[in-house]
């Protein structure tokens, strides 16, 4: 499995996940939510890599939304915010 993160703008990133099938996801990470989740301890790109690792432990890449704001993850997985704070 590979996860690649490509910055499209300051807040928008393309995440490509390659497993048995390859999926592409457009994810928004605002400065405010980045600071809230990580206290600025890791980059947005690292946050996205770790967030996708988190998601892939819980569901296949083919069921991850194709476009979303990073904070939506906690609506599906309440333990996400606590996990992100430890990265």
Short mmCIF file of C-alpha atoms in Angstrom, two decimals:
data_model
loop_
_atom_site.label_atom_id
_atom_site.label_comp_id
_atom_site.label_asym_id
_atom_site.label_seq_id
_atom_site.Cartn_x
_atom_site.Cartn_y
_atom_site.Cartn_z
CA UNK A 1 0.00 0.00 0.00
CA UNK A 2 1.19 3.49 -0.79
CA UNK A 3 -0.22 6.88 0.17
CA UNK A 4 0.95 9.95 -1.71
CA UNK A 5 -0.03 13.50 -0.82
CA UNK A 6 0.20 16.29 -3.39
CA UNK A 7 -0.51 19.90 -2.40
CA UNK A 8 -2.93 21.57 -4.82
CA UNK A 9 -3.11 24.79 -2.79
CA UNK A 10 -2.34 25.85 0.78
CA UNK A 11 -5.45 24.08 2.06
CA UNK A 12 -6.30 21.51 -0.63
CA UNK A 13 -4.48 18.24 -1.17
CA UNK A 14 -4.81 15.30 -3.51
CA UNK A 15 -4.28 11.99 -1.75
CA UNK A 16 -3.70 8.91 -3.89
CA UNK A 17 -4.03 5.53 -2.19
CA UNK A 18 -2.73 2.49 -4.04
CA UNK A 19 -3.72 -0.93 -2.75
CA UNK A 20 -5.48 -3.59 -4.82
CA UNK A 21 -7.23 -0.64 -6.42
CA UNK A 22 -6.05 2.96 -6.65
CA UNK A 23 -8.25 5.78 -5.39
CA UNK A 24 -7.86 9.56 -5.47
CA UNK A 25 -9.22 11.86 -2.77
CA UNK A 26 -9.38 15.65 -2.60
CA UNK A 27 -9.04 16.74 1.03
CA UNK A 28 -9.22 20.21 2.56
CA UNK A 29 -7.14 21.01 5.67
CA UNK A 30 -7.58 24.57 6.91
CA UNK A 31 -4.88 26.19 9.04
CA UNK A 32 -7.34 26.37 11.95
CA UNK A 33 -8.23 22.66 11.93
CA UNK A 34 -4.58 21.71 11.36
CA UNK A 35 -3.61 23.63 14.50
CA UNK A 36 -6.58 22.25 16.43
CA UNK A 37 -5.74 18.63 15.56
CA UNK A 38 -1.94 18.73 15.79
CA UNK A 39 -1.00 21.94 17.62
CA UNK A 40 1.26 22.52 14.63
CA UNK A 41 3.54 19.61 15.61
CA UNK A 42 3.38 17.94 12.18
CA UNK A 43 2.87 19.22 8.64
CA UNK A 44 -0.46 19.09 6.86
CA UNK A 45 1.00 16.44 4.54
CA UNK A 46 2.02 14.24 7.47
CA UNK A 47 -1.39 14.76 9.06
CA UNK A 48 -2.99 13.54 5.85
CA UNK A 49 -0.72 10.50 5.57
CA UNK A 50 -1.44 9.50 9.15
CA UNK A 51 -5.15 10.25 8.75
CA UNK A 52 -5.35 7.94 5.76
CA UNK A 53 -3.43 5.23 7.64
CA UNK A 54 -6.02 5.68 10.42
CA UNK A 55 -8.88 5.37 7.92
CA UNK A 56 -7.37 2.37 6.15
CA UNK A 57 -7.20 0.47 9.45
CA UNK A 58 -10.99 0.85 9.59
CA UNK A 59 -12.20 0.67 5.99
CA UNK A 60 -10.97 -0.04 2.45
CA UNK A 61 -9.76 2.87 0.34
CA UNK A 62 -12.67 2.34 -2.05
CA UNK A 63 -15.15 3.44 0.64
CA UNK A 64 -13.31 6.61 1.70
CA UNK A 65 -15.04 9.74 0.43
CA UNK A 66 -13.55 11.15 -2.77
CA UNK A 67 -13.75 14.74 -1.51
CA UNK A 68 -14.01 15.97 2.08
CA UNK A 69 -12.76 18.29 4.79
CA UNK A 70 -10.38 16.55 7.21
CA UNK A 71 -12.60 17.28 10.22
CA UNK A 72 -15.36 15.08 8.73
CA UNK A 73 -13.37 12.00 9.77
CA UNK A 74 -14.33 12.55 13.42
CA UNK A 75 -18.03 12.39 12.48
CA UNK A 76 -17.50 8.80 11.33
CA UNK A 77 -14.79 7.85 13.82
CA UNK A 78 -15.05 9.71 17.15
CA UNK A 79 -11.60 8.47 18.25
CA UNK A 80 -9.92 10.33 15.35
CA UNK A 81 -9.32 13.62 17.20
CA UNK A 82 -7.61 11.82 20.09
CA UNK A 83 -5.46 9.80 17.70
CA UNK A 84 -4.46 12.89 15.68
CA UNK A 85 -3.38 14.66 18.86
CA UNK A 86 -0.78 11.93 19.51
CA UNK A 87 0.91 12.12 16.07
#
